[in-house]
Short mmCIF file of C-alpha atoms and ligand atoms in Angstrom, two decimals:
data_model
loop_
_atom_site.label_atom_id
_atom_site.label_comp_id
_atom_site.label_asym_id
_atom_site.label_seq_id
_atom_site.Cartn_x
_atom_site.Cartn_y
_atom_site.Cartn_z
CA MET A 1 43.09 -6.49 -14.36
CA ASN A 2 45.13 -9.30 -12.71
CA ALA A 3 43.62 -10.75 -9.25
CA LEU A 4 46.59 -9.10 -7.41
CA LYS A 5 46.00 -5.59 -8.74
CA ARG A 6 42.19 -6.27 -7.89
CA LEU A 7 42.96 -7.05 -4.41
CA ARG A 8 45.05 -4.24 -4.24
CA SER A 9 41.95 -1.60 -5.28
CA ARG A 10 39.82 -3.47 -2.79
CA LEU A 11 42.36 -2.94 -0.19
CA ILE A 12 41.96 0.72 -0.86
CA GLU A 13 38.68 0.91 -1.88
CA ASP A 14 36.63 -1.52 0.19
CA PHE A 15 38.75 -1.41 3.26
CA GLY A 16 40.28 2.03 3.25
CA PHE A 17 43.64 1.00 4.11
CA ASP A 18 46.47 2.69 1.82
CA LYS A 19 49.00 -0.49 1.87
CA PHE A 20 49.30 -4.35 2.81
CA ARG A 21 50.71 -4.66 6.13
CA PRO A 22 53.73 -7.08 6.19
CA GLY A 23 52.46 -10.88 5.24
CA GLN A 24 48.94 -9.73 4.02
CA ARG A 25 49.97 -9.54 0.34
CA ARG A 26 51.40 -13.15 0.55
CA ALA A 27 48.63 -14.72 2.75
CA CYS A 28 45.72 -13.20 0.06
CA ARG A 29 47.60 -14.33 -3.09
CA ALA A 30 47.86 -18.03 -1.71
CA ALA A 31 44.24 -17.98 -0.66
CA ILE A 32 43.02 -16.86 -3.98
CA GLU A 33 45.52 -19.12 -5.94
CA GLY A 34 43.66 -21.91 -3.71
CA ARG A 35 46.35 -23.13 -2.00
CA ASP A 36 46.24 -24.15 2.01
CA THR A 37 47.67 -21.49 3.71
CA VAL A 38 48.88 -20.87 7.21
CA ILE A 39 49.28 -17.61 8.69
CA LEU A 40 51.10 -16.85 11.82
CA MET A 41 51.05 -13.32 12.62
CA PRO A 42 50.79 -11.62 15.97
CA THR A 43 47.83 -10.49 17.73
CA GLY A 44 46.43 -7.19 16.36
CA SER A 45 48.57 -7.74 13.13
CA GLY A 46 45.57 -7.92 10.43
CA LYS A 47 44.98 -11.61 10.19
CA SER A 48 40.99 -10.92 9.40
CA LEU A 49 41.82 -9.23 6.35
CA CYS A 50 43.79 -12.20 4.87
CA TYR A 51 40.52 -14.32 4.63
CA GLN A 52 37.95 -11.19 4.15
CA LEU A 53 39.61 -9.47 1.20
CA PRO A 54 39.98 -12.99 -0.85
CA GLY A 55 36.88 -14.10 0.29
CA LEU A 56 35.09 -10.67 -1.43
CA GLU A 57 36.99 -11.61 -4.60
CA LEU A 58 36.33 -15.45 -4.87
CA GLU A 59 33.15 -16.79 -6.34
CA GLY A 60 31.96 -18.97 -3.47
CA VAL A 61 31.39 -18.88 0.17
CA THR A 62 33.71 -18.66 2.48
CA VAL A 63 33.07 -20.72 5.58
CA ILE A 64 35.11 -19.52 8.77
CA VAL A 65 35.21 -21.61 11.89
CA SER A 66 35.94 -19.83 15.13
CA PRO A 67 35.98 -21.35 18.73
CA LEU A 68 34.14 -18.45 20.14
CA ILE A 69 30.55 -17.04 19.50
CA SER A 70 31.91 -13.53 20.37
CA LEU A 71 34.52 -13.63 17.52
CA ALA A 72 32.01 -14.81 15.13
CA GLU A 73 29.55 -11.78 16.06
CA ASP A 74 32.63 -9.32 15.66
CA GLN A 75 33.69 -10.53 12.44
CA ALA A 76 30.19 -10.75 11.12
CA ALA A 77 29.48 -7.26 11.92
CA HIS A 78 33.04 -6.11 10.47
CA ILE A 79 31.80 -7.59 7.18
CA ALA A 80 28.17 -6.22 7.32
CA GLU A 81 30.06 -3.05 7.28
CA LEU A 82 31.88 -3.73 4.08
CA GLY A 83 28.33 -4.00 2.74
CA THR A 84 28.32 -7.87 2.43
CA ALA A 85 26.06 -10.55 3.83
CA ALA A 86 27.21 -12.83 6.34
CA ALA A 87 25.65 -15.55 8.08
CA ILE A 88 26.02 -17.10 11.45
CA LEU A 89 25.20 -20.60 12.25
CA ASN A 90 26.10 -21.42 15.95
CA SER A 91 24.24 -22.53 19.12
CA SER A 92 23.37 -18.89 20.03
CA LYS A 93 21.13 -18.52 17.24
CA SER A 94 17.41 -19.36 17.29
CA ALA A 95 15.98 -22.08 15.20
CA LYS A 96 14.16 -19.67 13.39
CA GLN A 97 17.21 -17.13 12.88
CA ILE A 98 18.90 -20.18 11.47
CA ALA A 99 16.04 -21.29 8.90
CA LYS A 100 16.61 -17.91 7.73
CA PHE A 101 20.42 -18.00 7.32
CA ARG A 102 19.75 -21.34 5.37
CA GLU A 103 17.38 -19.46 3.20
CA GLN A 104 19.83 -16.70 2.39
CA ILE A 105 22.76 -19.18 2.18
CA ARG A 106 20.57 -21.30 -0.60
CA SER A 107 19.50 -18.54 -2.59
CA GLY A 108 23.31 -17.19 -2.57
CA LYS A 109 23.01 -13.84 -1.42
CA VAL A 110 25.67 -14.97 1.64
CA GLU A 111 29.44 -14.65 0.97
CA PHE A 112 30.49 -15.46 4.59
CA VAL A 113 29.31 -17.83 6.97
CA PHE A 114 30.51 -18.16 10.02
CA THR A 115 30.29 -21.53 12.23
CA THR A 116 31.50 -23.55 14.82
CA PRO A 117 33.26 -26.89 14.81
CA GLU A 118 30.41 -28.64 16.49
CA ARG A 119 27.97 -27.07 13.73
CA LEU A 120 29.85 -28.75 10.84
CA GLN A 121 30.01 -32.34 12.36
CA ARG A 122 26.29 -32.19 11.03
CA SER A 123 25.76 -33.31 7.78
CA ASP A 124 22.94 -31.02 6.61
CA ILE A 125 24.75 -27.96 7.33
CA CYS A 126 27.68 -29.42 5.27
CA GLU A 127 25.76 -30.45 2.34
CA LEU A 128 23.82 -27.10 2.08
CA LEU A 129 27.24 -25.41 2.09
CA ALA A 130 28.57 -27.74 -0.34
CA GLU A 131 25.80 -27.36 -2.61
CA VAL A 132 26.21 -23.76 -3.05
CA GLY A 133 30.11 -24.19 -3.25
CA VAL A 134 32.52 -23.47 -0.72
CA ASP A 135 35.86 -21.86 -1.95
CA MET A 136 37.78 -21.10 1.23
CA PHE A 137 37.51 -22.86 4.31
CA VAL A 138 39.32 -20.44 7.29
CA ILE A 139 40.11 -21.90 10.58
CA ASP A 140 40.68 -19.15 12.78
CA GLU A 141 42.71 -19.52 16.13
CA ALA A 142 43.98 -22.76 14.56
CA HIS A 143 46.22 -23.48 17.39
CA CYS A 144 42.82 -24.85 19.02
CA ALA A 145 44.24 -27.72 16.70
CA SER A 146 46.96 -28.51 18.81
CA GLN A 147 47.57 -30.17 22.05
CA TRP A 148 50.81 -28.91 22.64
CA GLY A 149 49.88 -25.20 22.73
CA HIS A 150 46.79 -24.02 24.82
CA ASP A 151 43.57 -23.56 24.17
CA PHE A 152 43.13 -27.16 22.93
CA ARG A 153 39.72 -27.61 21.43
CA PRO A 154 39.17 -31.46 20.52
CA ASP A 155 36.13 -30.14 18.33
CA TYR A 156 39.08 -28.79 16.03
CA LEU A 157 40.53 -32.28 15.44
CA CYS A 158 37.29 -33.37 13.19
CA LEU A 159 37.99 -30.05 10.90
CA HIS A 160 39.47 -32.39 8.14
CA HIS A 161 36.30 -34.14 8.11
CA ALA A 162 34.38 -31.14 7.64
CA ARG A 163 36.60 -29.96 4.77
CA GLN A 164 36.02 -33.10 2.88
CA ARG A 165 32.27 -32.75 3.39
CA LEU A 166 32.02 -29.16 2.12
CA GLY A 167 33.61 -30.26 -1.08
CA ASN A 168 37.20 -30.21 -0.30
CA PRO A 169 37.88 -26.41 -0.30
CA PRO A 170 41.60 -25.04 0.42
CA ILE A 171 42.14 -24.24 4.10
CA LEU A 172 43.28 -21.23 5.27
CA ALA A 173 44.38 -21.54 9.03
CA MET A 174 45.18 -18.21 10.83
CA THR A 175 46.81 -18.39 14.32
CA ALA A 176 49.20 -15.89 16.27
CA THR A 177 52.65 -16.81 16.62
CA ALA A 178 53.13 -20.71 17.43
CA ALA A 179 56.46 -22.46 18.60
CA PRO A 180 57.28 -24.92 15.54
CA LYS A 181 55.83 -28.02 17.55
CA THR A 182 52.69 -26.53 17.33
CA VAL A 183 52.70 -25.28 13.79
CA ALA A 184 53.87 -29.02 12.82
CA GLU A 185 50.56 -30.14 14.77
CA ILE A 186 48.36 -28.11 13.26
CA LEU A 187 49.70 -28.82 9.76
CA ARG A 188 49.05 -32.58 10.98
CA THR A 189 45.52 -32.41 12.44
CA LEU A 190 44.19 -30.24 9.76
CA ARG A 191 46.07 -32.16 7.12
CA LEU A 192 47.67 -29.55 4.94
CA SER A 193 48.80 -30.46 1.75
CA ASP A 194 51.83 -28.40 1.05
CA PRO A 195 50.80 -25.25 2.73
CA GLU A 196 52.03 -21.95 2.26
CA ILE A 197 53.13 -20.71 5.26
CA VAL A 198 53.21 -16.75 5.79
CA SER A 199 54.88 -15.94 9.27
CA THR A 200 55.83 -12.73 10.04
CA GLY A 201 57.71 -13.04 13.26
CA VAL A 202 56.96 -12.06 16.97
CA TYR A 203 58.84 -9.00 17.57
CA ARG A 204 56.91 -6.13 18.54
CA LYS A 205 58.77 -2.94 19.38
CA ASN A 206 55.97 -1.19 21.28
CA LEU A 207 56.01 -3.98 24.23
CA ARG A 208 58.89 -3.46 27.00
CA LEU A 209 59.65 -6.78 28.34
CA GLU A 210 60.95 -6.98 31.95
CA VAL A 211 61.13 -9.49 35.08
CA GLN A 212 61.36 -8.79 38.51
CA GLY A 213 62.73 -11.36 40.58
CA CYS A 214 60.79 -11.80 43.63
CA ASP A 215 61.81 -13.18 47.22
CA ASP A 216 58.90 -14.66 48.17
CA GLN A 217 55.12 -13.89 48.37
CA ALA A 218 55.02 -10.96 50.56
CA ASP A 219 57.81 -9.41 48.26
CA LYS A 220 55.88 -10.29 45.04
CA ASP A 221 52.52 -8.88 46.35
CA GLN A 222 54.42 -5.49 47.18
CA ARG A 223 55.91 -5.38 43.86
CA LEU A 224 52.34 -6.07 42.05
CA ARG A 225 50.88 -3.36 44.42
CA ARG A 226 53.78 -1.20 43.10
CA LEU A 227 53.57 -1.65 39.49
CA LEU A 228 49.63 -1.16 39.68
CA VAL A 229 49.54 2.08 41.73
CA ARG A 230 52.74 3.78 40.95
CA ASP A 231 51.46 7.75 40.48
CA ASP A 232 54.82 8.70 38.34
CA SER A 233 53.95 6.37 35.63
CA LEU A 234 51.32 6.92 32.98
CA GLU A 235 50.78 3.25 32.83
CA SER A 236 48.89 3.41 36.12
CA ASN A 237 45.06 3.84 36.10
CA GLN A 238 45.17 2.18 32.68
CA PRO A 239 43.65 -0.90 31.49
CA ALA A 240 45.73 -4.23 32.97
CA ILE A 241 45.50 -7.89 33.11
CA VAL A 242 47.51 -9.84 36.00
CA TYR A 243 47.67 -13.43 35.14
CA CYS A 244 47.80 -16.19 37.87
CA ALA A 245 48.52 -19.98 37.71
CA THR A 246 45.49 -20.76 39.73
CA THR A 247 42.01 -19.71 40.54
CA LYS A 248 42.78 -19.34 44.06
CA THR A 249 45.44 -16.86 43.23
CA ALA A 250 43.34 -14.69 41.06
CA ARG A 251 40.56 -14.50 43.66
CA ARG A 252 42.78 -13.87 46.56
CA LEU A 253 44.59 -10.86 44.65
CA ALA A 254 41.37 -9.41 43.17
CA GLN A 255 40.24 -9.20 47.07
CA GLN A 256 43.34 -7.89 48.53
CA LEU A 257 43.68 -5.30 45.97
CA ASP A 258 40.18 -3.88 45.55
CA ASP A 259 41.16 -0.62 46.80
CA LEU A 260 43.16 0.18 43.78
CA PRO A 261 42.27 3.82 42.27
CA ILE A 262 40.50 1.87 39.32
CA PRO A 263 38.06 -0.92 39.36
CA THR A 264 39.27 -5.00 39.89
CA LEU A 265 37.71 -7.69 38.13
CA CYS A 266 38.45 -11.03 38.09
CA TYR A 267 37.83 -14.02 35.63
CA HIS A 268 38.52 -17.69 35.80
CA GLY A 269 37.08 -21.18 34.63
CA ARG A 270 35.33 -21.98 37.99
CA MET A 271 32.99 -18.89 37.45
CA LYS A 272 29.70 -19.00 36.36
CA LYS A 273 29.04 -18.61 32.69
CA ALA A 274 27.15 -15.20 33.17
CA ASP A 275 29.42 -13.78 35.72
CA ARG A 276 32.78 -14.40 33.09
CA ALA A 277 30.72 -12.69 30.52
CA ALA A 278 29.66 -9.78 32.54
CA ALA A 279 33.51 -9.50 34.13
CA GLN A 280 34.85 -9.96 30.42
CA GLN A 281 32.56 -6.98 29.15
CA ALA A 282 33.30 -5.00 32.17
CA PHE A 283 36.94 -5.01 30.92
CA MET A 284 36.36 -4.63 27.52
CA GLU A 285 33.75 -1.82 27.68
CA GLY A 286 33.54 -0.28 30.93
CA PRO A 287 36.19 2.31 32.27
CA PRO A 288 39.69 1.16 32.72
CA ALA A 289 39.98 -1.47 35.19
CA VAL A 290 42.53 -4.06 36.28
CA MET A 291 41.48 -7.82 35.26
CA PHE A 292 43.08 -10.76 37.60
CA ALA A 293 42.47 -14.22 35.70
CA THR A 294 43.78 -17.20 35.14
CA ASN A 295 44.56 -18.39 31.58
CA ALA A 296 40.66 -19.12 31.21
CA PHE A 297 40.89 -15.11 30.05
CA GLY A 298 42.02 -15.25 26.68
CA LEU A 299 40.67 -15.87 23.25
CA GLY A 300 38.97 -13.18 22.19
CA ILE A 301 40.59 -10.56 24.26
CA ASP A 302 41.16 -7.99 21.86
CA LYS A 303 41.18 -5.04 23.54
CA PRO A 304 43.52 -2.49 21.68
CA ASP A 305 44.68 -0.26 25.15
CA ILE A 306 45.73 -2.68 27.61
CA ARG A 307 49.17 -1.13 28.80
CA ARG A 308 50.14 -3.27 31.32
CA VAL A 309 50.23 -7.48 31.43
CA ILE A 310 51.50 -8.60 34.47
CA HIS A 311 52.30 -12.27 35.24
CA TYR A 312 52.04 -13.09 39.06
CA GLN A 313 53.24 -16.49 38.22
CA ILE A 314 55.29 -18.14 35.90
CA PRO A 315 53.41 -19.51 33.24
CA GLY A 316 54.47 -23.12 31.70
CA SER A 317 56.07 -22.04 28.44
CA LEU A 318 57.21 -19.34 26.41
CA GLU A 319 54.47 -19.94 23.83
CA ALA A 320 51.93 -19.36 26.79
CA TYR A 321 53.62 -16.33 27.82
CA TYR A 322 54.08 -14.36 24.53
CA GLN A 323 50.46 -14.99 23.88
CA GLU A 324 49.35 -13.58 27.11
CA ALA A 325 51.94 -10.82 27.17
CA GLY A 326 51.02 -10.13 23.93
CA ARG A 327 47.70 -8.65 24.66
CA ALA A 328 49.44 -5.58 25.76
CA GLY A 329 49.63 -2.92 23.39
CA ARG A 330 47.64 -4.26 20.23
CA ASP A 331 47.10 -0.46 19.61
CA GLY A 332 50.82 -0.36 18.64
CA GLU A 333 51.16 2.38 21.28
CA PRO A 334 53.75 1.37 24.07
CA ALA A 335 52.79 -1.06 26.68
CA ILE A 336 54.87 -3.19 29.65
CA CYS A 337 54.90 -6.98 30.14
CA THR A 338 56.37 -7.70 33.29
CA LEU A 339 56.97 -11.53 34.58
CA LEU A 340 57.23 -11.39 38.59
CA TYR A 341 59.38 -14.39 39.44
CA ASP A 342 59.50 -16.52 42.33
CA PRO A 343 61.52 -19.51 42.13
CA GLU A 344 58.73 -21.39 44.04
CA ASP A 345 56.39 -20.98 41.58
CA VAL A 346 58.20 -23.31 39.01
CA ALA A 347 56.78 -26.38 41.28
CA VAL A 348 52.93 -25.51 40.44
CA GLN A 349 53.89 -25.41 36.65
CA LYS A 350 56.01 -28.67 37.02
CA MET A 351 52.71 -30.31 38.41
CA PHE A 352 50.75 -29.04 35.73
CA ALA A 353 53.39 -30.41 33.08
CA GLY A 354 53.30 -33.70 34.78
CA GLY A 355 50.26 -36.02 34.35
CA SER A 356 51.00 -38.75 31.82
CA LEU A 357 48.61 -41.31 31.16
CA ASP A 358 49.05 -45.33 31.00
CA ALA A 359 47.16 -47.73 28.83
CA SER A 360 45.03 -48.65 31.52
CA GLN A 361 43.45 -45.44 32.70
CA LEU A 362 42.90 -45.39 28.83
CA ARG A 363 40.98 -48.74 28.56
CA THR A 364 39.38 -48.14 32.10
CA ALA A 365 37.91 -44.46 30.39
CA HIS A 366 37.13 -46.03 27.31
CA HIS A 367 34.99 -48.61 29.13
CA THR A 368 33.19 -45.98 31.21
CA LEU A 369 32.32 -44.33 27.81
CA CYS A 370 30.74 -47.48 26.38
CA GLN A 371 28.98 -48.13 29.29
CA GLY A 372 27.80 -44.38 29.78
CA LEU A 373 26.48 -44.62 26.06
CA GLU A 374 24.12 -47.93 27.13
CA ARG A 375 22.74 -46.01 30.06
CA TRP A 376 22.32 -42.47 28.83
CA GLY A 377 22.88 -42.15 25.11
CA GLU A 378 19.95 -43.90 23.63
CA SER A 379 18.12 -41.12 22.46
CA GLU A 380 21.01 -38.92 21.24
CA GLY A 381 23.74 -41.15 20.72
CA ASN A 382 26.24 -39.23 23.31
CA VAL A 383 26.68 -38.79 26.52
CA SER A 384 27.67 -35.91 29.22
CA LEU A 385 30.98 -35.81 30.80
CA SER A 386 29.32 -35.02 33.99
CA ASP A 387 27.43 -38.61 33.55
CA LEU A 388 30.38 -40.15 32.49
CA THR A 389 31.83 -38.69 35.73
CA LYS A 390 29.27 -40.47 37.92
CA ILE A 391 30.28 -43.94 36.79
CA SER A 392 34.00 -43.28 36.26
CA PRO A 393 36.43 -45.03 38.48
CA ALA A 394 38.71 -41.93 37.55
CA GLY A 395 38.47 -38.49 38.57
CA ARG A 396 36.58 -35.76 36.02
CA GLN A 397 39.63 -34.34 34.79
CA THR A 398 41.41 -37.43 34.26
CA LEU A 399 38.51 -38.82 32.32
CA LYS A 400 38.36 -36.06 30.36
CA ARG A 401 41.79 -35.79 29.28
CA CYS A 402 41.58 -39.76 28.60
CA LEU A 403 38.41 -38.88 25.77
CA GLN A 404 40.56 -36.22 24.25
CA GLN A 405 43.19 -38.31 23.79
CA LEU A 406 40.86 -41.16 22.65
CA ALA A 407 39.44 -38.77 20.26
CA SER A 408 42.91 -37.63 18.80
CA ARG A 409 43.17 -41.34 17.52
CA GLY A 410 39.59 -41.25 16.14
CA VAL A 411 38.35 -43.68 18.87
CA ALA A 412 35.80 -41.34 20.48
CA ALA A 413 34.52 -37.83 19.51
CA PRO A 414 33.23 -34.79 21.01
CA ALA A 415 29.84 -34.06 20.46
CA GLY A 416 29.49 -30.38 21.57
CA ARG A 417 28.53 -29.06 24.88
CA GLY A 418 30.63 -31.47 26.95
CA ARG A 419 29.07 -34.50 25.24
CA TRP A 420 30.74 -37.23 24.06
CA THR A 421 30.52 -40.24 21.41
CA CYS A 422 32.10 -43.28 20.83
CA LEU A 423 33.05 -44.25 17.49
CA ASN A 424 34.85 -47.71 17.97
CA THR A 425 33.59 -49.81 20.57
CA GLU A 426 37.00 -51.77 20.81
CA LEU A 427 40.25 -50.14 21.91
CA GLU A 428 43.08 -51.94 20.32
CA ASP A 429 45.89 -52.68 22.67
CA SER A 430 48.64 -51.15 20.07
CA VAL A 431 46.22 -47.74 19.75
CA ALA A 432 46.14 -47.54 24.02
CA GLU A 433 49.92 -47.87 24.02
CA ALA A 434 50.25 -45.41 21.27
CA ILE A 435 48.53 -43.00 23.16
CA ALA A 436 50.27 -43.66 26.01
CA SER A 437 53.68 -43.06 24.72
CA ASP A 438 52.43 -39.72 23.22
CA ALA A 439 51.15 -38.64 26.53
CA ARG A 440 54.76 -39.47 27.97
CA LEU A 441 56.47 -37.62 25.27
CA ARG A 442 54.03 -34.71 25.53
CA SER A 443 54.63 -34.60 29.67
CA GLU A 444 58.46 -34.50 28.91
CA ASP A 445 58.14 -31.62 26.34
CA ARG A 446 56.28 -29.55 28.73
CA GLN A 447 59.12 -30.15 31.06
CA ILE A 448 61.18 -28.78 28.45
CA ALA A 449 59.00 -25.93 27.60
CA LEU A 450 58.95 -24.85 31.30
CA GLU A 451 62.74 -24.74 31.62
CA ARG A 452 62.99 -22.68 29.06
CA MET A 453 60.37 -20.18 30.50
CA VAL A 454 62.40 -20.23 33.51
CA ARG A 455 65.69 -19.62 31.54
CA TYR A 456 63.84 -16.80 29.96
CA ALA A 457 63.08 -15.49 33.87
CA THR A 458 66.65 -15.82 34.99
CA ALA A 459 69.14 -15.33 32.36
CA GLY A 460 70.61 -12.14 31.30
CA ASP A 461 70.06 -12.10 27.73
CA CYS A 462 67.82 -9.78 25.90
CA ARG A 463 64.25 -11.02 26.24
CA TRP A 464 63.32 -10.22 22.92
CA ALA A 465 66.10 -12.32 21.50
CA THR A 466 65.28 -15.30 23.73
CA ILE A 467 61.65 -15.30 22.62
CA GLU A 468 62.69 -15.29 18.87
CA THR A 469 64.93 -18.18 19.18
CA TYR A 470 62.09 -20.08 20.75
CA PHE A 471 59.93 -19.56 18.06
CA GLU A 472 62.83 -19.51 15.47
CA THR A 473 62.28 -16.14 14.09
CA ASP A 474 64.35 -13.27 13.74
CA ASP A 475 63.05 -10.10 12.74
CA SER A 476 63.98 -7.81 15.44
CA GLU A 477 65.16 -4.39 14.12
CA SER A 478 68.72 -3.14 14.78
CA GLU A 479 67.02 -0.18 17.19
CA PRO A 480 67.64 -0.44 20.67
CA CYS A 481 65.44 -3.52 22.09
CA PRO A 482 63.03 -2.61 24.68
CA CYS A 483 63.51 -5.06 27.37
CA ASP A 484 65.28 -4.86 30.81
CA ASN A 485 68.18 -6.97 30.06
CA CYS A 486 69.07 -4.72 27.30
CA GLY A 487 68.43 -1.38 29.20
CA GLN A 488 66.70 0.74 27.67
CA ARG A 489 64.27 2.91 29.49
CA THR A 490 60.70 2.39 30.10
CA PRO A 491 58.76 3.96 26.86
CA SER A 492 56.64 6.59 27.92
CA VAL A 493 52.77 6.05 27.03
CA ALA A 494 51.21 9.28 24.88
P1 LIG B 1 44.51 -10.25 14.23
O1 LIG B 1 43.45 -11.02 14.00
O2 LIG B 1 45.59 -10.35 13.54
O3 LIG B 1 44.37 -10.27 15.78
P2 LIG B 1 42.85 -7.80 13.16
O4 LIG B 1 42.38 -8.78 11.87
O5 LIG B 1 41.49 -8.44 14.21
O6 LIG B 1 44.20 -8.73 13.63
O7 LIG B 1 43.13 -6.63 12.79
C1 LIG B 1 43.51 -5.73 13.98
C2 LIG B 1 43.43 -4.15 13.43
O8 LIG B 1 44.20 -3.84 12.35
C3 LIG B 1 42.02 -4.27 12.89
O9 LIG B 1 41.81 -2.80 13.49
C4 LIG B 1 42.26 -3.94 11.46
O10 LIG B 1 41.37 -3.02 10.58
C5 LIG B 1 43.52 -3.31 11.18
N1 LIG B 1 44.29 -3.78 10.01
C6 LIG B 1 44.45 -4.74 9.18
N2 LIG B 1 45.06 -4.57 7.91
C7 LIG B 1 45.37 -3.27 8.08
C8 LIG B 1 46.19 -2.57 6.97
N3 LIG B 1 46.76 -3.17 5.77
N4 LIG B 1 46.22 -1.47 7.21
C9 LIG B 1 46.04 -0.59 8.44
N5 LIG B 1 45.12 -1.25 9.08
C10 LIG B 1 44.76 -2.68 9.07
MG1 LIG B 2 41.37 -12.58 14.74
#
């Protein structure tokens, strides 16, 4: 039987699906042919199958990197259901569990290994995996490797080293739809060679896009309340997310709207880790609730039945908007994505978009890192951002941004859990200048992205068409488009 036929019969027999979804066949084929592959498919469209199916078919181990422990747990559980062994190597496991997994890997029992970028910086893990033979290196949520988008993880910048240490297996990079700039940066930072790019476009016919212009905050608050408690609408009393640009707003709204008929929850980066986890779990597993959140609530939110995503403030780009709004309706049932647009809110995003770095700030940060390592880094060779902040002339956020930029040029490197190490004790002027000029370009780019987001909010064009133009795809069907400007009625929720 040829490889494609085998993939097809596995799809039916092992997974119980009757056919491939768009893009899946091409992605699976590229993977078993050993090509570098990039998969750009909207959330919920079935990216995991594109590594699971070839992973079962290929002889060696499939290594999967994902940014969140919970994502790895979910996927490993799914693989266990298929009757195949998976190992998880990350910081949530005890030394004893890790030792057991390592033994299983060594004995060749394990087909899939889930891990994190930090773990892969450790050579013992890479050696073990290289020894048993890795024939696919999967990078989930690959947009974390790009600084243009959102969710940037500096650890992702080191993955091309990890690939070498794993014996140079082909890479399968997966992400939800990304703008061309983000894709280009993923290709560059992961150093993919002549990759097959499988992109299935952005259009999702079950999502109604709408924008409501607001006069001021009071008007906006009123509209928000109406959206959430309209009793004539079947979307009320169903799971919803309200995205806010700042922690302060998320907190205020959660308090102000705690009299809704369903529970309200709050999630932002300033909460304690345990509180965040509890809020996320309540939203994912508890009764229908409204979540007031900042963009910290994102990765791994794969709840299928979110019926509404409301943006209380305009986000910084259409890419961010599409990612966040796209968490609605993963089950394919109708859902509504509403942007509450108050021109005043653009200023907040303008501020986020600014923030260029100059060469002297970078030199200072580099100096701080070297000093910090002398002082605190003796035993482990790395130092925490918190310690560095104590001796830094710049604030914590600026310092962190500088370190990330130094990491992008291989001068510094993240060492996991908020710790940093230095790879080069000299910071050449040309490197500092290059980083500064990069930062300038990035800031300009963010301004442009913001302008396009504002245009989405204010223009009378089809909203789906605007998004497709932005992502340079065009795949909407000819049916009436579900957006307010095209005038289709709100789809009803069954
Ligand atoms: P993504 O990672 O793209 O967001 P997932 O891989 O989590 O999406 O898949 C979303 C859902 O789609 C899962 O429940 C999965 O079982 C289902 N699915 C994937 N491929 C198929 C298929 N070919 N036919 C039917 N359902 C599928
Ligand atoms: Mg996924």
